[in-house]
Coordinates of N, CA and C and ligand atoms in Angstrom, one line a residue:
M613 N 0.6 -1.1 0.1 CA 0.0 -0.2 -0.4 C 1.0 1.4 0.1
N614 N 0.3 2.4 -0.6 CA 1.3 3.4 -1.2 C 1.3 4.3 0.5
G615 N 2.1 4.8 0.9 CA 2.0 6.1 2.0 C 1.7 7.5 1.0
A616 N 1.3 8.4 1.8 CA 0.9 9.8 0.9 C 0.6 10.8 2.0
F617 N 0.6 12.0 1.6 CA 1.0 13.1 2.5 C -0.6 13.9 2.2
I618 N -0.8 13.8 3.4 CA -2.8 14.8 3.2 C -2.6 15.8 4.4
T619 N -2.9 17.1 3.9 CA -3.0 18.2 4.8 C -4.6 18.5 4.6
L620 N -5.0 19.2 6.2 CA -6.3 19.5 6.1 C -6.2 21.0 6.7
E621 N -6.9 21.9 5.9 CA -7.0 23.7 6.0 C -8.0 24.2 6.2
G622 N -8.4 25.4 6.6 CA -9.3 25.7 6.4 C -9.2 26.9 7.7
V623 N -10.2 27.9 8.1 CA -10.5 29.1 8.7 C -10.7 28.2 10.2
E624 N -10.2 28.6 11.6 CA -10.4 28.0 12.7 C -11.7 27.8 12.6
G625 N -12.1 26.7 13.4 CA -12.7 26.0 13.8 C -13.7 25.1 12.9
C626 N -13.3 25.1 11.7 CA -13.9 24.4 10.5 C -14.0 23.1 10.6
G627 N -13.6 22.4 11.6 CA -13.8 21.0 11.8 C -12.4 20.0 11.8
K628 N -11.3 20.7 11.2 CA -9.9 19.9 11.0 C -9.8 18.6 11.7
T629 N -9.8 19.1 13.2 CA -9.2 18.2 14.4 C -10.5 16.8 14.2
T630 N -11.4 17.3 14.4 CA -12.5 16.4 14.4 C -12.4 15.4 12.9
Q631 N -12.1 15.8 12.1 CA -12.3 15.1 10.6 C -11.1 14.3 10.7
M632 N -9.8 14.8 11.0 CA -8.6 14.1 10.7 C -8.9 12.8 11.8
T633 N -9.5 12.9 12.8 CA -9.3 11.5 13.8 C -10.6 10.5 13.5
L634 N -11.3 11.1 12.8 CA -12.3 10.0 11.8 C -11.8 9.7 10.7
L635 N -10.8 10.5 9.8 CA -10.1 9.7 8.5 C -9.3 8.7 9.4
R636 N -8.4 9.0 10.3 CA -7.2 8.2 10.9 C -8.1 6.9 11.1
D637 N -9.0 6.8 12.2 CA -9.7 5.7 12.4 C -10.1 5.0 11.4
R638 N -10.7 5.3 10.3 CA -11.4 4.4 9.3 C -10.1 3.9 8.3
L639 N -9.0 4.9 8.2 CA -7.9 4.4 7.6 C -7.4 3.1 8.3
E640 N -7.0 3.3 9.7 CA -6.6 2.0 10.4 C -7.1 0.9 10.3
R641 N -8.7 0.9 10.2 CA -9.4 -0.1 10.3 C -9.3 -0.8 9.0
E642 N -8.8 -0.2 7.8 CA -8.3 -0.9 6.9 C -7.1 -1.5 6.8
G643 N -6.4 -1.2 7.8 CA -5.2 -1.8 7.7 C -3.9 -1.0 7.6
R644 N -4.2 0.4 7.4 CA -3.2 1.1 6.8 C -2.4 2.1 8.1
R645 N -1.4 2.2 7.8 CA -0.3 2.8 9.0 C -0.5 4.5 8.8
V646 N -0.9 5.1 9.9 CA -1.6 6.4 9.5 C -0.7 7.5 10.8
L647 N 0.1 8.4 10.4 CA 0.8 9.2 11.1 C -0.3 10.5 11.3
L648 N -0.8 11.0 12.5 CA -1.4 12.1 12.6 C -0.5 13.1 13.5
T649 N -0.7 14.2 12.8 CA 0.1 15.5 13.3 C -0.6 16.9 13.2
R650 N 0.4 17.6 13.2 CA -0.1 19.1 13.3 C 0.5 20.4 13.1
E651 N 0.3 21.1 12.7 CA 1.5 22.6 12.4 C 0.4 24.0 13.2
P652 N 1.2 24.7 13.5 CA 2.6 24.7 14.2 C 2.9 23.0 15.5
G653 N 3.9 22.9 15.3 CA 4.0 21.5 16.2 C 4.7 20.4 15.6
G654 N 4.1 19.0 16.2 CA 4.6 18.1 15.8 C 5.9 17.3 15.9
T655 N 6.7 18.1 16.9 CA 7.9 17.8 17.6 C 8.1 18.6 18.4
P656 N 8.9 18.4 19.6 CA 9.2 19.0 20.8 C 9.7 20.5 20.4
I657 N 10.8 20.6 19.7 CA 11.3 21.9 19.4 C 9.6 22.7 18.6
A658 N 9.1 22.0 17.7 CA 8.1 22.9 16.6 C 7.0 22.8 17.9
E659 N 6.7 22.2 18.9 CA 5.8 22.4 19.9 C 6.4 23.9 20.5
A660 N 7.3 24.2 21.0 CA 8.3 24.7 21.7 C 7.7 26.3 20.9
I661 N 7.7 26.2 19.8 CA 7.8 27.2 19.0 C 6.3 27.8 18.9
R662 N 5.4 26.5 18.9 CA 3.9 26.6 18.7 C 3.6 27.7 19.9
D663 N 4.1 27.1 21.0 CA 3.8 28.2 22.4 C 3.9 29.4 22.0
I664 N 4.9 29.9 21.6 CA 5.4 31.2 21.3 C 4.2 31.7 20.4
L665 N 4.1 31.0 19.3 CA 3.2 31.8 18.3 C 1.4 31.8 18.6
L666 N 1.4 30.9 19.7 CA 0.0 31.0 20.3 C -0.4 31.8 21.0
D667 N 0.7 32.2 22.0 CA 0.7 32.6 23.6 C -0.4 34.3 23.2
P668 N -1.4 34.4 23.8 CA -1.9 36.1 23.5 C -1.1 37.0 24.0
A669 N -0.3 36.5 25.3 CA 0.7 37.8 25.6 C 1.6 38.0 24.7
N670 N 1.8 37.3 23.5 CA 3.1 38.0 22.4 C 2.5 39.0 21.7
T671 N 1.6 40.1 22.2 CA 1.0 40.7 21.1 C 2.2 41.7 20.2
A672 N 3.3 41.6 20.9 CA 4.8 42.4 20.3 C 5.4 41.9 19.1
L673 N 4.8 40.6 18.8 CA 5.7 39.8 17.8 C 5.0 40.6 16.4
S674 N 6.1 40.5 15.8 CA 6.2 41.4 14.1 C 5.4 40.2 13.5
P675 N 5.1 40.5 12.3 CA 4.8 39.8 11.2 C 5.6 39.0 10.6
V676 N 7.0 39.5 10.5 CA 8.2 38.9 10.0 C 8.6 37.9 10.7
A677 N 8.7 38.4 12.0 CA 9.1 36.8 12.9 C 8.1 36.3 12.9
E678 N 6.9 36.2 13.0 CA 6.0 35.2 13.1 C 6.0 34.4 11.5
L679 N 6.0 35.0 10.6 CA 6.1 34.2 9.1 C 7.6 33.2 9.8
L680 N 8.3 34.0 10.1 CA 9.9 33.0 9.9 C 9.7 31.7 11.3
L681 N 8.7 32.2 12.2 CA 8.7 30.8 13.4 C 7.8 29.8 13.2
Y682 N 6.7 30.4 11.9 CA 6.0 29.4 11.4 C 6.7 28.3 10.4
E683 N 7.6 28.7 9.8 CA 8.6 28.3 8.7 C 9.7 27.6 9.5
A684 N 10.0 28.2 10.7 CA 11.3 27.3 11.7 C 10.7 26.3 12.1
A685 N 9.1 26.1 12.5 CA 8.3 25.0 13.0 C 8.5 23.8 11.8
R686 N 8.1 24.6 10.8 CA 7.8 23.5 9.6 C 8.9 22.7 9.3
A687 N 9.9 23.5 9.3 CA 11.5 22.6 8.9 C 11.6 21.7 9.9
Q688 N 11.6 21.9 11.1 CA 12.1 20.8 12.2 C 10.9 19.7 11.5
H689 N 10.0 20.2 11.6 CA 8.7 19.0 11.9 C 8.6 18.1 10.5
V690 N 9.3 18.6 9.1 CA 9.5 17.9 8.2 C 10.7 17.3 8.4
A691 N 12.0 17.7 8.8 CA 12.9 16.5 9.0 C 13.0 15.7 9.8
E692 N 12.0 16.1 11.0 CA 12.2 15.4 12.1 C 11.0 14.1 11.8
R693 N 10.0 14.4 11.5 CA 8.8 13.8 11.5 C 8.0 13.0 10.1
I694 N 8.1 14.3 9.5 CA 7.0 13.9 8.4 C 7.8 13.1 7.2
R695 N 9.0 13.7 7.0 CA 9.5 12.9 5.6 C 9.9 11.6 6.2
P696 N 10.7 11.6 7.5 CA 10.8 9.9 7.7 C 9.5 9.0 7.8
A697 N 8.5 9.6 8.5 CA 7.2 9.0 8.2 C 6.9 8.6 6.9
L698 N 6.8 9.3 5.9 CA 6.8 9.2 4.6 C 7.7 8.5 3.9
D699 N 8.7 8.2 4.4 CA 10.1 7.3 4.1 C 9.6 5.8 4.3
E700 N 8.8 5.6 5.3 CA 8.5 4.2 5.9 C 7.0 4.1 5.2
G701 N 6.6 4.7 4.3 CA 5.3 4.3 3.7 C 4.1 4.7 4.4
A702 N 4.0 5.4 5.4 CA 3.0 5.8 6.1 C 2.1 6.9 5.7
I703 N 0.7 6.8 6.2 CA 0.1 8.0 5.5 C -0.1 9.0 6.5
V704 N 0.6 10.2 6.1 CA 0.6 11.4 7.2 C -0.7 12.2 6.8
I705 N -1.4 12.7 8.2 CA -2.4 13.4 8.1 C -2.1 14.6 9.1
C706 N -1.8 15.7 8.2 CA -1.5 17.1 9.0 C -2.4 18.1 9.3
D707 N -2.6 18.4 10.1 CA -3.9 19.5 10.7 C -2.9 20.6 10.2
R708 N -3.2 21.5 9.3 CA -2.6 22.5 8.4 C -1.2 22.6 8.0
F709 N -0.4 23.0 7.1 CA 0.8 22.8 6.3 C 1.0 24.2 5.5
A710 N 1.7 24.2 4.8 CA 2.3 25.4 3.9 C 1.3 26.6 3.7
D711 N 0.1 25.7 3.4 CA -1.0 26.7 2.7 C -1.7 28.0 3.7
S712 N -1.3 27.4 4.9 CA -1.8 28.2 6.3 C -1.1 29.2 6.2
T713 N 0.1 29.0 5.9 CA 1.1 30.2 5.9 C 0.7 31.3 4.9
T714 N 0.8 30.5 3.6 CA 0.5 31.7 2.7 C -1.2 32.2 2.6
A715 N -2.2 31.6 3.5 CA -3.5 32.5 3.7 C -3.2 33.0 5.0
Y716 N -2.7 32.7 6.2 CA -2.6 33.7 7.3 C -1.5 34.8 7.5
Q717 N -0.2 34.3 6.7 CA 0.8 35.4 7.0 C 0.7 35.8 5.4
G718 N 0.8 35.6 4.5 CA 0.7 36.2 3.5 C -0.4 36.9 2.9
A719 N -1.8 36.3 3.0 CA -2.9 37.3 2.8 C -3.3 38.2 3.9
G720 N -3.4 37.1 5.3 CA -3.9 37.8 6.5 C -3.1 39.1 6.7
R721 N -2.0 39.0 6.8 CA -1.0 39.9 7.4 C -0.3 40.8 6.4
V722 N -0.7 40.0 5.0 CA -0.5 41.0 3.9 C 1.2 41.1 3.5
L723 N 1.8 39.9 3.7 CA 3.1 39.4 3.3 C 3.6 39.4 2.3
P724 N 4.7 39.6 1.2 CA 4.5 39.5 -0.3 C 4.7 37.9 -0.4
G725 N 3.7 37.6 -1.5 CA 3.7 35.7 -1.7 C 4.7 35.3 -2.2
D726 N 5.9 36.0 -2.9 CA 7.1 35.2 -3.7 C 7.8 35.3 -2.2
T727 N 8.0 36.0 -1.3 CA 9.0 35.6 -0.1 C 8.4 34.2 0.7
V728 N 7.0 34.6 0.6 CA 6.2 33.2 1.4 C 6.7 32.1 0.8
R729 N 6.6 31.6 -0.3 CA 6.9 30.7 -1.4 C 8.1 30.4 -1.3
N730 N 9.3 31.4 -1.3 CA 10.6 30.8 -1.4 C 10.8 30.2 0.0
L731 N 10.0 30.7 1.1 CA 10.5 30.4 2.3 C 9.8 28.8 2.7
H732 N 8.6 28.6 1.9 CA 8.2 27.3 1.8 C 9.2 25.7 0.9
R733 N 9.5 26.4 0.0 CA 10.7 25.5 -0.4 C 11.8 25.5 0.3
L734 N 12.3 26.7 1.1 CA 13.8 26.2 2.2 C 13.0 25.2 3.3
A735 N 12.1 25.4 3.7 CA 11.5 24.9 4.8 C 11.0 23.1 4.8
T736 N 10.3 23.3 3.9 CA 9.6 21.9 2.9 C 10.8 21.2 2.4
G737 N 11.9 21.4 1.7 CA 12.7 20.7 0.7 C 11.3 20.2 -0.6
A738 N 11.6 19.0 -0.5 CA 10.8 18.6 -2.0 C 9.5 17.7 -1.3
V739 N 9.2 18.0 0.0 CA 8.1 17.4 0.8 C 6.7 18.3 0.8
W740 N 5.7 17.8 -0.1 CA 4.6 18.5 -0.5 C 3.6 17.8 -0.2
P741 N 2.6 18.2 0.1 CA 1.4 17.2 -0.1 C 0.9 16.9 -1.4
D742 N 0.2 15.4 -1.3 CA -0.2 14.9 -2.5 C -1.7 15.4 -2.5
L743 N -2.5 15.6 -1.1 CA -3.9 15.9 -1.7 C -4.0 17.0 -0.1
T744 N -4.5 18.2 -0.7 CA -5.1 19.0 0.5 C -6.4 19.5 0.4
I745 N -6.9 19.3 1.2 CA -8.5 19.5 1.9 C -8.8 20.6 2.4
V746 N -9.5 21.6 2.0 CA -9.8 22.9 2.5 C -11.4 22.9 3.1
L747 N -11.5 22.5 4.4 CA -12.9 22.4 5.0 C -13.1 24.1 5.0
D748 N -14.1 24.3 4.0 CA -14.7 25.6 3.8 C -15.9 25.9 4.6
I749 N -16.2 27.2 5.5 CA -17.1 27.6 6.2 C -16.9 29.2 6.4
P750 N -17.9 29.7 6.7 CA -17.7 31.5 6.6 C -16.8 31.5 8.0
A751 N -16.1 32.5 8.0 CA -15.0 32.7 8.9 C -15.9 33.1 10.5
E752 N -17.2 33.5 10.4 CA -17.5 33.8 11.6 C -18.3 32.6 12.0
E753 N -19.1 31.5 11.2 CA -19.3 30.2 11.7 C -17.9 29.5 12.3
G754 N -17.0 29.9 11.7 CA -15.8 28.9 12.5 C -15.5 29.7 14.0
L755 N -15.5 30.9 13.8 CA -15.2 31.3 15.0 C -16.0 31.3 15.9
K756 N -17.4 31.1 15.8 CA -18.4 30.7 17.1 C -18.1 29.2 17.2
R757 N -17.8 28.3 16.3 CA -17.6 27.1 17.0 C -16.0 27.0 17.6
A758 N -15.1 27.4 17.2 CA -13.7 27.5 18.1 C -13.9 28.2 19.5
A759 N -14.9 29.2 19.5 CA -14.9 30.0 20.8 C -15.5 29.2 21.6
A760 N -16.9 28.3 21.2 CA -17.5 27.4 22.4 C -16.4 26.4 22.7
A761 N -15.4 26.0 21.9 CA -15.0 25.0 22.1 C -13.6 25.3 23.2
R762 N -13.2 26.3 23.3 CA -12.0 26.5 24.1 C -11.6 28.2 24.4
T763 N -10.6 28.5 24.8 CA -10.4 29.7 24.9 C -9.8 30.5 23.5
R764 N -9.7 31.5 23.1 CA -8.9 32.3 21.9 C -7.5 32.5 22.1
D765 N -7.3 32.1 20.9 CA -5.5 32.1 20.7 C -5.4 33.4 20.3
R766 N -3.9 33.9 20.4 CA -3.4 35.5 19.3 C -3.7 35.8 18.3
I767 N -4.2 34.4 17.4 CA -4.7 34.7 16.3 C -6.0 34.9 16.1
E768 N -6.2 34.1 16.7 CA -7.8 33.9 16.7 C -8.6 35.6 17.3
R769 N -7.9 36.1 18.3 CA -8.2 37.3 18.2 C -8.0 38.5 17.1
E770 N -7.5 38.2 16.1 CA -7.9 39.0 15.0 C -9.0 39.6 14.5
P771 N -9.4 40.6 13.8 CA -10.8 40.7 13.5 C -11.3 40.1 12.7
L772 N -12.6 40.2 12.5 CA -13.5 39.3 11.5 C -12.9 39.3 9.7
E773 N -12.4 40.6 9.7 CA -12.0 41.1 8.5 C -10.9 40.1 8.2
F774 N -9.8 40.2 9.0 CA -8.3 39.0 8.8 C -8.9 37.8 8.5
H775 N -10.0 37.0 9.4 CA -10.5 35.9 9.0 C -10.9 35.4 7.8
Q776 N -11.5 36.8 7.4 CA -12.6 36.6 5.8 C -11.4 36.1 4.6
R777 N -10.4 37.3 5.0 CA -9.3 37.5 3.9 C -8.5 35.9 3.9
V778 N -8.5 35.5 5.1 CA -7.7 34.0 4.9 C -8.6 32.9 4.2
R779 N -9.8 32.9 4.4 CA -10.9 32.0 3.9 C -10.9 32.2 2.4
R780 N -10.5 33.4 2.0 CA -10.7 33.8 0.6 C -9.7 33.6 0.1
E781 N -8.5 33.3 0.7 CA -7.1 33.0 0.2 C -7.1 31.3 0.2
F782 N -7.7 30.5 0.9 CA -7.8 29.1 0.9 C -8.6 28.7 -0.3
L783 N -9.6 29.8 -0.6 CA -10.2 29.6 -1.8 C -9.7 29.6 -3.3
R784 N -8.8 30.7 -3.1 CA -8.2 31.0 -4.2 C -6.8 30.1 -4.5
I785 N -6.2 29.4 -3.4 CA -5.4 28.5 -3.7 C -6.2 27.3 -4.2
A786 N -7.2 26.9 -3.9 CA -7.8 25.8 -4.3 C -8.1 25.9 -6.0
E787 N -8.4 27.1 -6.5 CA -8.9 27.5 -7.5 C -7.4 27.4 -8.6
S788 N -6.2 28.1 -8.0 CA -5.0 27.7 -8.8 C -4.2 26.5 -8.8
E789 N -4.9 25.4 -7.8 CA -4.2 24.1 -7.8 C -5.6 23.1 -7.8
P790 N -6.3 23.0 -8.7 CA -7.0 22.2 -8.4 C -7.1 20.6 -8.4
E791 N -6.0 20.2 -9.2 CA -5.4 19.1 -8.8 C -5.0 18.4 -7.4
R792 N -4.6 19.4 -6.7 CA -4.2 19.0 -5.6 C -4.8 19.2 -4.4
V793 N -5.4 20.7 -4.6 CA -6.5 21.2 -3.4 C -7.8 20.9 -4.1
K794 N -8.3 20.4 -2.6 CA -10.1 20.0 -2.9 C -10.5 20.9 -1.6
V795 N -12.0 21.2 -2.2 CA -12.6 22.2 -1.6 C -14.0 21.1 -0.7
V796 N -14.1 21.4 0.4 CA -15.3 20.4 1.2 C -16.2 21.3 2.0
D797 N -17.5 21.1 2.0 CA -18.3 22.2 2.6 C -18.6 21.8 3.8
A798 N -17.8 22.6 4.8 CA -17.9 22.1 6.6 C -18.8 22.6 7.1
A799 N -19.7 22.9 6.2 CA -21.1 23.3 7.0 C -22.0 22.4 7.2
Q800 N -21.8 21.0 6.5 CA -22.6 20.2 6.7 C -22.5 19.4 7.9
P801 N -23.1 18.1 8.4 CA -23.1 17.6 9.5 C -21.8 16.6 9.4
P802 N -21.1 16.5 10.6 CA -19.5 15.9 10.5 C -19.6 14.4 9.6
E803 N -20.8 13.8 9.7 CA -20.5 12.8 8.9 C -20.7 12.5 7.5
A804 N -21.2 13.6 6.9 CA -21.6 14.0 5.5 C -19.9 14.4 5.3
V805 N -19.1 15.3 6.2 CA -18.1 16.1 5.8 C -17.0 15.0 5.6
A806 N -17.2 13.7 6.5 CA -16.1 12.7 7.2 C -16.3 12.0 5.2
A807 N -17.5 11.4 4.8 CA -17.6 11.0 3.7 C -16.8 11.5 2.5
A808 N -17.1 12.9 2.7 CA -16.5 13.4 1.5 C -15.1 13.4 1.4
I809 N -14.5 13.4 2.6 CA -13.4 13.5 2.7 C -12.4 12.3 2.3
Y810 N -13.0 11.3 2.7 CA -12.6 9.7 2.8 C -12.7 9.6 1.3
E811 N -13.8 9.6 0.5 CA -13.8 9.7 -1.1 C -12.7 10.4 -1.7
L812 N -12.5 11.5 -1.2 CA -11.5 12.2 -2.1 C -9.5 11.6 -1.8
V813 N -9.3 11.3 -0.6 CA -8.5 10.3 0.2 C -8.5 9.1 -0.9
R814 N -9.7 8.4 -0.5 CA -9.4 6.9 -1.3 C -8.8 7.1 -2.9
M815 N -9.4 8.3 -3.5 CA -9.1 8.6 -4.9 C -7.5 8.5 -4.9
V816 N -7.0 9.3 -4.0 CA -5.4 9.6 -4.0 C -4.9 8.3 -3.8
L817 N -5.2 7.5 -3.0 CA -4.6 6.0 -2.3 C -4.5 5.1 -3.3
E818 N -5.7 5.3 -4.4 CA -5.5 4.1 -5.4 C -4.9 4.7 -6.4
Q819 N -4.4 5.9 -6.6 CA -3.7 6.0 -7.6 C -2.5 5.2 -7.9
P820 N -2.3 4.7 -9.0 CA -0.8 3.8 -9.3 C 0.6 4.8 -8.8
Ligands
Z5A1387 N1 -1.5 29.5 11.7 C1 -0.7 30.2 11.1 O1 -1.1 31.5 11.1 N2 0.1 30.0 10.1 C2 0.4 28.8 10.0 O2 1.4 28.5 8.9 C3 -0.2 28.0 10.6 C4 -1.0 27.8 11.4 C5 0.2 26.2 10.2 C6 -3.2 27.3 15.0 O3 -4.3 26.9 15.9 C7 -3.2 28.6 14.6 O4 -2.2 29.0 14.0 C8 -4.1 28.6 13.7 C9 -3.7 29.1 12.1 C10 -2.6 29.8 12.7 N3 -5.1 30.0 14.0 N4 -5.7 30.3 14.6 N5 -6.1 30.8 15.9 P1 -4.8 25.7 16.5 O5 -4.1 24.6 15.8 O6 -4.9 25.8 17.9 O7 -6.4 25.9 16.0 P2 -6.8 25.5 14.4 O8 -5.9 25.0 13.5 O9 -7.3 27.0 14.3 O10 -8.0 24.5 14.6 P3 -9.6 24.7 15.8 O11 -9.9 26.0 16.4 O12 -8.9 23.9 16.7 O13 -10.5 24.2 15.2 P4 -10.4 22.8 14.1 O14 -9.7 21.8 14.5 O15 -10.6 23.3 12.5 O16 -12.1 22.4 14.6 P5 -12.6 21.1 15.4 O17 -11.5 21.3 17.1 O18 -12.6 19.8 15.3 O19 -14.0 21.9 15.7 C11 -14.2 23.0 16.5 C12 -15.9 22.8 17.2 O20 -16.4 22.5 16.3 C13 -15.6 21.4 18.2 O21 -16.4 21.9 19.2 C14 -16.2 20.4 17.3 O22 -17.1 19.6 17.8 C15 -17.4 21.7 16.3 N6 -17.6 21.0 14.8 C16 -16.7 19.9 14.3 N7 -17.3 19.8 12.6 C17 -18.3 20.5 13.2 C18 -19.8 20.0 12.1 N8 -19.5 19.5 10.9 N9 -21.0 20.4 12.5 C19 -20.7 21.6 13.8 N10 -19.7 21.7 14.7 C20 -18.7 20.8 14.4

């Protein structure tokens, strides 16, 4: 059986965590080896960087420092965890990856797209998702769900307009890379979202 690199993306509260667990359970029932991981994070060093990035006390963090920290966490995560798992033939399911940086730091913070893309290359090497699923939901709905689930982190505290730019950017990425990036309506009940995701993943895993 082939390994594959699958990423889930979308605005906060769109249901990534819920869906990646359902997907992992289903793939494991089929006898596949699955690694669930997340960004920023996934290794001790990257989790330490995550703490800096999401701490609401860090209001002084500059947009460029934020961008570099997300990419630094990614470089460590790819080298230490994602690449080795893919080399062993596992299916790696990652909660957010480089498209989040394009959306949040590129579109959200309005940093130059070519700089962001160059940093992706540096941080990821040739490791890039086989399939990216954007769970699409209006930003205000996602924020409501996330707020009901837990306290707000540093980025969730940004104004609604920021999160709307992020959503639009995920949809733009999907339009510009239709082979890799698929959009699923995340306003549906969780079981319907899970069925749509499974179908997309099955198609990728069955490719020769
Ligand atoms: N960030 C960035 O700026 N740049 C980057 O490069 C990267 C990340 C990689 C990471 O936070 C933050 O870092 C994030 C982007 C930024 N910004 N913020 N804030 P995180 O990992 O802590 O949080 P998140 O990625 O935004 O996800 P989340 O808020 O934890 O939500 P989620 O995983 O997408 O959703 P969930 O936990 O599965 O569901 C949320 C709630 O909705 C929960 O109560 C569920 O039971 C409920 N839910 C789930 N699905 C449904 C459906 N279908 N219907 C109704 N209710 C549902």
